[in-house]
């Protein structure tokens, strides 16, 4: 579809619609990164850098504190039936389209702040990055952190992840493991000649079904862990006893566990299940809420509401690893993220922008 330059003077909801109309599923963010870079380079108060399809813009006013506003520009794959791009605004003021919630409404808020807040009370860094919705090793924020960590330096960070207009502290870690059982292949008419690897996975599934989630309170916020099978693969043909089965398990864990502790828990939990191979497929750590930091406390006081835990994983984890306390905040509803009918109430987008602007311009 035709893609016009981004006009940062648009209302935040209109700007969100324009961002949605730039299709940017993970791995295809270049056009949107180009448009964002071009728009930001037109703002004289910002220094703009780019690394791959990641764009970083900064003020350099010598303020006592620096705040990082970060958001990913990729989305999950665009739906075909029904199509969820281009965007559409209905008669009830709801904006529909892929990425409206996660997280182009948040990115629109970033861009509006970048355009309108030329004399902030804190120096600002704006980060727009690619490949958040896919494997951790592809994550653009991680790439910037490795190549240019100085670009991400700050005293406090806000991830514009969907939070329904409330501050969400920290995030849970996510560990994905492959639990593989082995057997002996045989014709199903003479099954006794083999050993069924799918049947051998039964103890794994029984342990998963019996799992009781832990709900620890961390720095005043109650998290909720989860251990789930998310995929099972096995079988050669419909008349063959399978010699291999793989159960993919995802562990979402609270930020009072380290990555090493989370991995040790999962290994121990399945230790008596006859697992032949235990393979770590993907792992990114949790982040503590960080709400005790003075900047976080000031932000909470400015935007109001009651802090909640972030049950999903977000890149606050990466900022935490860099020593930068971070929270999540944006107008999108996390319960609507990644849905085919993804949507956001249009009026909430400029409202979130105004709350953030008030904090960054107050004396």
Short mmCIF file of C-alpha atoms in Angstrom, two decimals:
data_model
loop_
_atom_site.label_atom_id
_atom_site.label_comp_id
_atom_site.label_asym_id
_atom_site.label_seq_id
_atom_site.Cartn_x
_atom_site.Cartn_y
_atom_site.Cartn_z
CA UNK A 1 0.00 0.00 0.00
CA UNK A 2 1.23 3.61 -0.54
CA UNK A 3 3.39 4.89 2.30
CA UNK A 4 3.68 8.65 2.81
CA UNK A 5 6.16 10.38 5.11
CA UNK A 6 5.21 10.45 8.78
CA UNK A 7 3.68 13.72 9.92
CA UNK A 8 4.54 14.08 13.61
CA UNK A 9 2.14 17.03 14.01
CA UNK A 10 -0.82 14.65 13.71
CA UNK A 11 -2.91 13.81 16.73
CA UNK A 12 -1.45 10.76 18.49
CA UNK A 13 -4.38 8.56 17.47
CA UNK A 14 -4.08 9.62 13.81
CA UNK A 15 -0.35 9.03 13.96
CA UNK A 16 -0.99 5.54 15.32
CA UNK A 17 -3.19 4.84 12.30
CA UNK A 18 -0.41 5.98 9.95
CA UNK A 19 2.08 3.74 11.74
CA UNK A 20 -0.25 0.74 11.42
CA UNK A 21 -0.52 1.48 7.69
CA UNK A 22 3.23 0.83 7.43
CA UNK A 23 3.19 -2.98 7.56
CA UNK A 24 6.12 -4.06 9.74
CA UNK A 25 5.94 -7.70 10.80
CA UNK A 26 9.18 -8.88 12.38
CA UNK A 27 11.96 -8.88 9.79
CA UNK A 28 10.20 -6.33 7.55
CA UNK A 29 10.66 -3.11 9.50
CA UNK A 30 12.93 -1.20 7.09
CA UNK A 31 10.27 1.03 5.52
CA UNK A 32 8.94 2.09 8.91
CA UNK A 33 12.45 2.58 10.33
CA UNK A 34 13.26 4.77 7.29
CA UNK A 35 10.13 6.88 7.86
CA UNK A 36 10.84 7.29 11.58
CA UNK A 37 14.47 8.24 10.96
CA UNK A 38 13.49 10.81 8.33
CA UNK A 39 10.85 12.37 10.57
CA UNK A 40 13.20 12.60 13.56
CA UNK A 41 16.07 14.06 11.55
CA UNK A 42 13.75 16.98 10.83
CA UNK A 43 13.73 17.92 14.54
CA UNK A 44 16.61 20.27 15.33
CA UNK A 45 16.67 19.54 19.07
CA UNK A 46 17.50 15.85 18.55
CA UNK A 47 20.66 13.95 17.64
CA UNK A 48 19.70 10.89 15.58
CA UNK A 49 21.64 7.65 15.09
CA UNK A 50 20.76 4.42 13.33
CA UNK A 51 22.01 0.86 13.62
CA UNK A 52 20.34 -1.59 11.25
CA UNK A 53 16.62 -0.96 11.51
CA UNK A 54 16.98 0.57 14.95
CA UNK A 55 16.71 4.34 15.37
CA UNK A 56 17.90 6.25 18.47
CA UNK A 57 17.30 9.98 19.00
CA UNK A 58 18.52 12.05 21.95
CA UNK A 59 18.36 15.47 23.50
CA UNK A 60 21.61 16.82 24.92
CA UNK A 61 20.57 19.64 27.24
CA UNK A 62 22.82 18.83 30.18
CA UNK A 63 19.94 17.89 32.46
CA UNK A 64 20.68 16.12 35.75
CA UNK A 65 18.77 13.02 34.70
CA UNK A 66 18.18 11.09 31.47
CA UNK A 67 15.03 9.09 30.71
CA UNK A 68 14.86 6.52 27.92
CA UNK A 69 11.55 6.00 26.08
CA UNK A 70 11.72 2.77 24.08
CA UNK A 71 9.36 0.90 21.80
CA UNK A 72 9.56 -1.83 19.20
CA UNK A 73 8.34 -1.11 15.69
CA UNK A 74 7.64 -4.69 14.59
CA UNK A 75 4.35 -6.55 14.87
CA UNK A 76 3.22 -10.15 14.75
CA UNK A 77 2.31 -11.39 11.22
CA UNK A 78 -0.49 -9.52 9.51
CA UNK A 79 -3.75 -11.44 9.20
CA UNK A 80 -5.28 -12.20 5.81
CA UNK A 81 -8.77 -13.30 6.84
CA UNK A 82 -9.99 -10.89 7.93
CA UNK A 83 -7.18 -8.49 6.98
CA UNK A 84 -6.04 -6.27 9.85
CA UNK A 85 -4.05 -3.74 7.80
CA UNK A 86 -4.81 -0.98 6.86
CA UNK A 87 -6.15 0.54 10.05
CA UNK A 88 -9.75 1.62 10.49
CA UNK A 89 -11.51 3.85 13.01
CA UNK A 90 -15.07 2.78 13.84
CA UNK A 91 -18.05 4.87 14.91
CA UNK A 92 -17.31 4.15 18.58
CA UNK A 93 -13.86 5.72 18.38
CA UNK A 94 -12.00 2.39 18.41
CA UNK A 95 -8.92 2.10 16.19
CA UNK A 96 -8.49 -1.39 14.69
CA UNK A 97 -5.43 -2.90 13.03
CA UNK A 98 -2.32 -4.99 13.50
CA UNK A 99 -0.07 -3.30 16.06
CA UNK A 100 -2.62 -0.76 17.32
CA UNK A 101 -2.21 -2.19 20.80
CA UNK A 102 1.25 -3.80 20.67
CA UNK A 103 2.73 -1.36 20.24
CA UNK A 104 2.27 1.28 17.59
CA UNK A 105 0.05 3.37 19.85
CA UNK A 106 3.00 3.48 22.26
CA UNK A 107 5.38 4.34 19.42
CA UNK A 108 3.04 7.17 18.38
CA UNK A 109 3.23 8.54 21.93
CA UNK A 110 7.06 8.42 21.73
CA UNK A 111 7.06 10.27 18.42
CA UNK A 112 4.65 12.92 19.64
CA UNK A 113 6.78 13.54 22.74
CA UNK A 114 9.88 13.72 20.52
CA UNK A 115 8.18 16.32 18.33
CA UNK A 116 6.53 18.49 20.97
CA UNK A 117 8.74 18.38 24.08
CA UNK A 118 11.75 20.40 22.97
CA UNK A 119 12.78 21.59 26.46
CA UNK A 120 12.14 18.61 28.74
CA UNK A 121 13.00 18.72 32.44
CA UNK A 122 15.10 15.59 31.91
CA UNK A 123 17.24 14.69 28.93
CA UNK A 124 15.42 12.18 26.74
CA UNK A 125 16.49 9.24 24.62
CA UNK A 126 14.00 7.76 22.15
CA UNK A 127 14.65 4.20 20.99
CA UNK A 128 12.75 2.54 18.13
CA UNK A 129 13.86 -1.04 17.54
CA UNK A 130 13.09 -4.10 15.46
CA UNK A 131 12.45 -7.82 15.96
CA UNK A 132 10.97 -7.81 19.45
CA UNK A 133 8.23 -10.32 18.61
CA UNK A 134 10.63 -13.11 17.60
CA UNK A 135 13.57 -15.03 19.05
CA UNK A 136 15.71 -13.19 21.59
CA UNK A 137 18.89 -13.31 19.50
CA UNK A 138 17.19 -11.20 16.79
CA UNK A 139 16.02 -8.46 19.15
CA UNK A 140 17.10 -5.02 17.92
CA UNK A 141 17.39 -3.53 21.38
CA UNK A 142 19.78 -6.33 22.26
CA UNK A 143 21.82 -5.58 19.15
CA UNK A 144 22.05 -1.88 20.03
CA UNK A 145 23.01 -2.78 23.61
CA UNK A 146 25.88 -4.90 22.30
CA UNK A 147 27.14 -2.51 19.62
CA UNK A 148 26.37 0.91 21.16
CA UNK A 149 25.58 0.57 24.87
CA UNK A 150 26.26 4.28 25.35
CA UNK A 151 23.18 5.06 23.21
CA UNK A 152 21.01 3.41 25.88
CA UNK A 153 22.57 5.05 28.92
CA UNK A 154 20.03 6.55 31.29
CA UNK A 155 18.77 6.88 34.85
CA UNK A 156 15.31 5.44 34.15
CA UNK A 157 13.54 3.83 31.19
CA UNK A 158 9.93 3.50 30.10
CA UNK A 159 8.94 0.72 27.71
CA UNK A 160 5.85 1.72 25.74
CA UNK A 161 4.44 -1.79 26.01
CA UNK A 162 0.65 -2.15 26.36
CA UNK A 163 -0.48 -1.62 29.96
CA UNK A 164 -3.99 -0.13 29.54
CA UNK A 165 -2.72 3.22 30.76
CA UNK A 166 -1.35 1.88 34.06
CA UNK A 167 2.26 1.53 35.15
CA UNK A 168 3.40 -2.10 35.16
CA UNK A 169 6.60 -2.84 37.03
CA UNK A 170 9.25 -5.35 36.04
CA UNK A 171 8.50 -8.39 33.94
CA UNK A 172 8.55 -12.14 34.20
CA UNK A 173 11.33 -14.18 32.63
CA UNK A 174 10.64 -16.67 29.87
CA UNK A 175 12.44 -19.98 29.42
CA UNK A 176 11.65 -22.38 26.59
CA UNK A 177 12.99 -25.94 26.74
CA UNK A 178 12.65 -29.00 24.53
CA UNK A 179 12.05 -32.23 26.44
CA UNK A 180 12.83 -35.14 24.14
CA UNK A 181 11.99 -38.80 24.70
CA UNK A 182 13.41 -41.63 22.61
CA UNK A 183 11.97 -45.00 21.56
CA UNK A 184 12.43 -47.70 18.94
CA UNK A 185 10.68 -47.47 15.61
CA UNK A 186 8.46 -50.39 14.56
CA UNK A 187 5.44 -51.17 12.39
CA UNK A 188 2.27 -50.42 14.35
CA UNK A 189 0.95 -53.90 13.47
CA UNK A 190 3.87 -55.31 15.47
CA UNK A 191 4.17 -52.55 18.06
CA UNK A 192 5.72 -54.94 20.57
CA UNK A 193 8.83 -54.90 18.40
CA UNK A 194 9.39 -51.24 19.20
CA UNK A 195 9.08 -48.66 21.95
CA UNK A 196 6.70 -45.71 21.59
CA UNK A 197 8.43 -42.38 22.25
CA UNK A 198 5.12 -40.51 22.43
CA UNK A 199 3.91 -42.84 25.18
CA UNK A 200 7.20 -42.24 26.96
CA UNK A 201 6.31 -38.54 27.17
CA UNK A 202 3.32 -39.32 29.43
CA UNK A 203 5.18 -38.52 32.70
CA UNK A 204 6.11 -35.09 31.29
CA UNK A 205 2.48 -34.28 30.53
CA UNK A 206 1.35 -35.60 33.90
CA UNK A 207 3.84 -33.36 35.70
CA UNK A 208 2.67 -30.37 33.66
CA UNK A 209 -0.98 -31.09 34.46
CA UNK A 210 -0.15 -31.31 38.18
CA UNK A 211 1.88 -28.08 38.28
CA UNK A 212 0.73 -25.52 40.85
CA UNK A 213 1.75 -21.96 39.89
CA UNK A 214 3.82 -19.96 42.32
CA UNK A 215 2.58 -16.41 43.05
CA UNK A 216 5.36 -14.54 44.85
CA UNK A 217 5.17 -10.91 45.93
CA UNK A 218 8.18 -8.99 44.67
CA UNK A 219 8.66 -5.40 45.85
CA UNK A 220 4.95 -5.14 46.60
CA UNK A 221 3.68 -6.63 43.31
CA UNK A 222 2.26 -10.14 43.05
CA UNK A 223 3.50 -12.09 40.05
CA UNK A 224 2.04 -15.35 38.70
CA UNK A 225 4.31 -18.02 37.28
CA UNK A 226 3.31 -20.52 34.61
CA UNK A 227 4.67 -23.82 33.28
CA UNK A 228 3.02 -25.05 30.10
CA UNK A 229 3.47 -27.38 27.16
CA UNK A 230 3.14 -25.16 24.08
CA UNK A 231 3.94 -27.75 21.41
CA UNK A 232 4.31 -31.50 21.05
CA UNK A 233 5.93 -33.19 18.05
CA UNK A 234 6.36 -36.85 17.23
CA UNK A 235 5.46 -39.51 14.73
CA UNK A 236 6.76 -40.78 11.45
CA UNK A 237 3.70 -42.17 9.70
CA UNK A 238 0.26 -43.36 10.73
CA UNK A 239 1.38 -46.99 10.72
CA UNK A 240 4.72 -46.54 12.50
CA UNK A 241 5.52 -46.56 16.21
CA UNK A 242 7.51 -43.32 16.70
CA UNK A 243 11.07 -43.38 17.93
CA UNK A 244 11.19 -39.74 19.05
CA UNK A 245 8.87 -37.22 20.70
CA UNK A 246 9.55 -33.61 21.72
CA UNK A 247 7.49 -31.62 24.20
CA UNK A 248 8.18 -27.87 24.09
CA UNK A 249 7.68 -26.32 27.52
CA UNK A 250 7.53 -22.61 28.35
CA UNK A 251 8.27 -21.44 31.90
CA UNK A 252 7.21 -17.90 32.80
CA UNK A 253 8.86 -17.02 36.07
CA UNK A 254 8.79 -14.19 38.59
CA UNK A 255 11.63 -11.68 38.97
CA UNK A 256 12.76 -13.04 42.32
CA UNK A 257 14.38 -15.91 40.37
CA UNK A 258 17.64 -15.54 38.45
CA UNK A 259 18.03 -17.18 35.05
CA UNK A 260 20.16 -19.89 36.67
CA UNK A 261 17.55 -20.54 39.35
CA UNK A 262 14.76 -20.77 36.78
CA UNK A 263 16.69 -23.26 34.68
CA UNK A 264 17.58 -25.33 37.75
CA UNK A 265 13.91 -25.44 38.79
CA UNK A 266 12.77 -26.76 35.41
CA UNK A 267 15.55 -29.37 35.26
CA UNK A 268 14.65 -30.59 38.73
CA UNK A 269 10.90 -30.59 38.06
CA UNK A 270 11.24 -32.99 35.16
CA UNK A 271 14.18 -34.98 36.55
CA UNK A 272 12.06 -38.11 37.18
CA UNK A 273 10.17 -38.03 33.88
CA UNK A 274 12.49 -40.14 31.73
CA UNK A 275 13.65 -37.23 29.58
CA UNK A 276 16.39 -38.37 27.20
CA UNK A 277 17.40 -34.90 26.01
CA UNK A 278 16.90 -31.57 27.78
CA UNK A 279 17.54 -28.68 25.37
CA UNK A 280 17.34 -24.97 26.21
CA UNK A 281 15.70 -23.41 23.15
CA UNK A 282 15.36 -19.77 24.28
CA UNK A 283 15.85 -17.89 27.54
CA UNK A 284 15.54 -14.26 28.59
CA UNK A 285 15.56 -13.21 32.21
CA UNK A 286 13.07 -11.37 34.37
CA UNK A 287 13.33 -7.81 35.73
CA UNK A 288 12.46 -6.59 39.20
CA UNK A 289 9.83 -3.82 39.41
CA UNK A 290 12.31 -1.03 40.22
CA UNK A 291 9.53 1.23 41.51
CA UNK A 292 11.61 2.39 44.47
CA UNK A 293 13.93 4.40 42.21
CA UNK A 294 13.31 8.16 42.66
CA UNK A 295 12.56 8.66 38.95
CA UNK A 296 10.07 5.77 39.00
CA UNK A 297 8.40 7.18 42.09
CA UNK A 298 8.14 10.60 40.44
CA UNK A 299 6.71 9.03 37.30
CA UNK A 300 4.13 7.09 39.32
CA UNK A 301 3.11 10.25 41.13
CA UNK A 302 2.72 12.11 37.84
CA UNK A 303 0.71 9.54 35.88
CA UNK A 304 -1.35 8.27 38.81
CA UNK A 305 -3.05 4.94 39.32
CA UNK A 306 -1.74 1.87 41.10
CA UNK A 307 1.29 -0.05 39.86
CA UNK A 308 0.68 -3.58 38.61
CA UNK A 309 3.02 -6.45 37.77
CA UNK A 310 3.91 -7.21 34.14
CA UNK A 311 3.12 -10.90 33.67
CA UNK A 312 4.59 -11.07 30.18
CA UNK A 313 8.23 -10.61 29.23
CA UNK A 314 9.29 -7.21 27.96
CA UNK A 315 12.54 -5.43 27.27
CA UNK A 316 12.57 -3.88 30.72
CA UNK A 317 14.66 -7.01 31.28
CA UNK A 318 17.36 -5.71 28.93
CA UNK A 319 17.41 -2.30 30.60
CA UNK A 320 17.59 -3.95 34.00
CA UNK A 321 20.65 -5.90 32.80
CA UNK A 322 22.21 -2.59 31.77
CA UNK A 323 21.62 -1.19 35.26
CA UNK A 324 18.75 1.07 34.15
CA UNK A 325 15.54 0.65 36.18
CA UNK A 326 12.52 0.47 33.89
CA UNK A 327 8.75 0.19 33.85
CA UNK A 328 6.07 -0.44 31.21
CA UNK A 329 3.46 2.18 30.29
CA UNK A 330 1.23 2.80 27.24
CA UNK A 331 -2.45 3.11 26.22
CA UNK A 332 -2.83 -0.38 24.71
CA UNK A 333 -4.65 -3.15 26.57
CA UNK A 334 -2.28 -6.14 27.03
CA UNK A 335 -5.25 -8.52 26.83
CA UNK A 336 -5.78 -7.43 23.20
CA UNK A 337 -2.16 -7.76 22.08
CA UNK A 338 -1.52 -10.17 19.17
CA UNK A 339 -5.22 -10.74 18.48
CA UNK A 340 -6.45 -10.73 14.89
CA UNK A 341 -8.93 -8.04 15.94
CA UNK A 342 -6.26 -6.03 17.74
CA UNK A 343 -7.57 -2.60 18.70
CA UNK A 344 -7.24 0.38 21.01
CA UNK A 345 -9.61 3.11 22.15
CA UNK A 346 -8.37 6.09 20.13
CA UNK A 347 -8.99 8.65 22.87
CA UNK A 348 -6.64 6.83 25.25
CA UNK A 349 -3.61 7.47 23.03
CA UNK A 350 -3.44 11.29 23.32
CA UNK A 351 -4.43 10.89 26.99
CA UNK A 352 -1.31 8.76 27.63
CA UNK A 353 0.74 11.29 25.68
CA UNK A 354 -0.51 14.16 27.83
CA UNK A 355 0.22 12.32 31.09
CA UNK A 356 3.76 11.62 29.95
CA UNK A 357 4.24 15.18 28.69
CA UNK A 358 3.06 16.63 31.99
CA UNK A 359 5.73 14.63 33.84
CA UNK A 360 8.47 15.69 31.42
CA UNK A 361 7.59 19.41 31.47
CA UNK A 362 6.64 20.00 35.11
CA UNK A 363 8.88 22.37 37.05
#
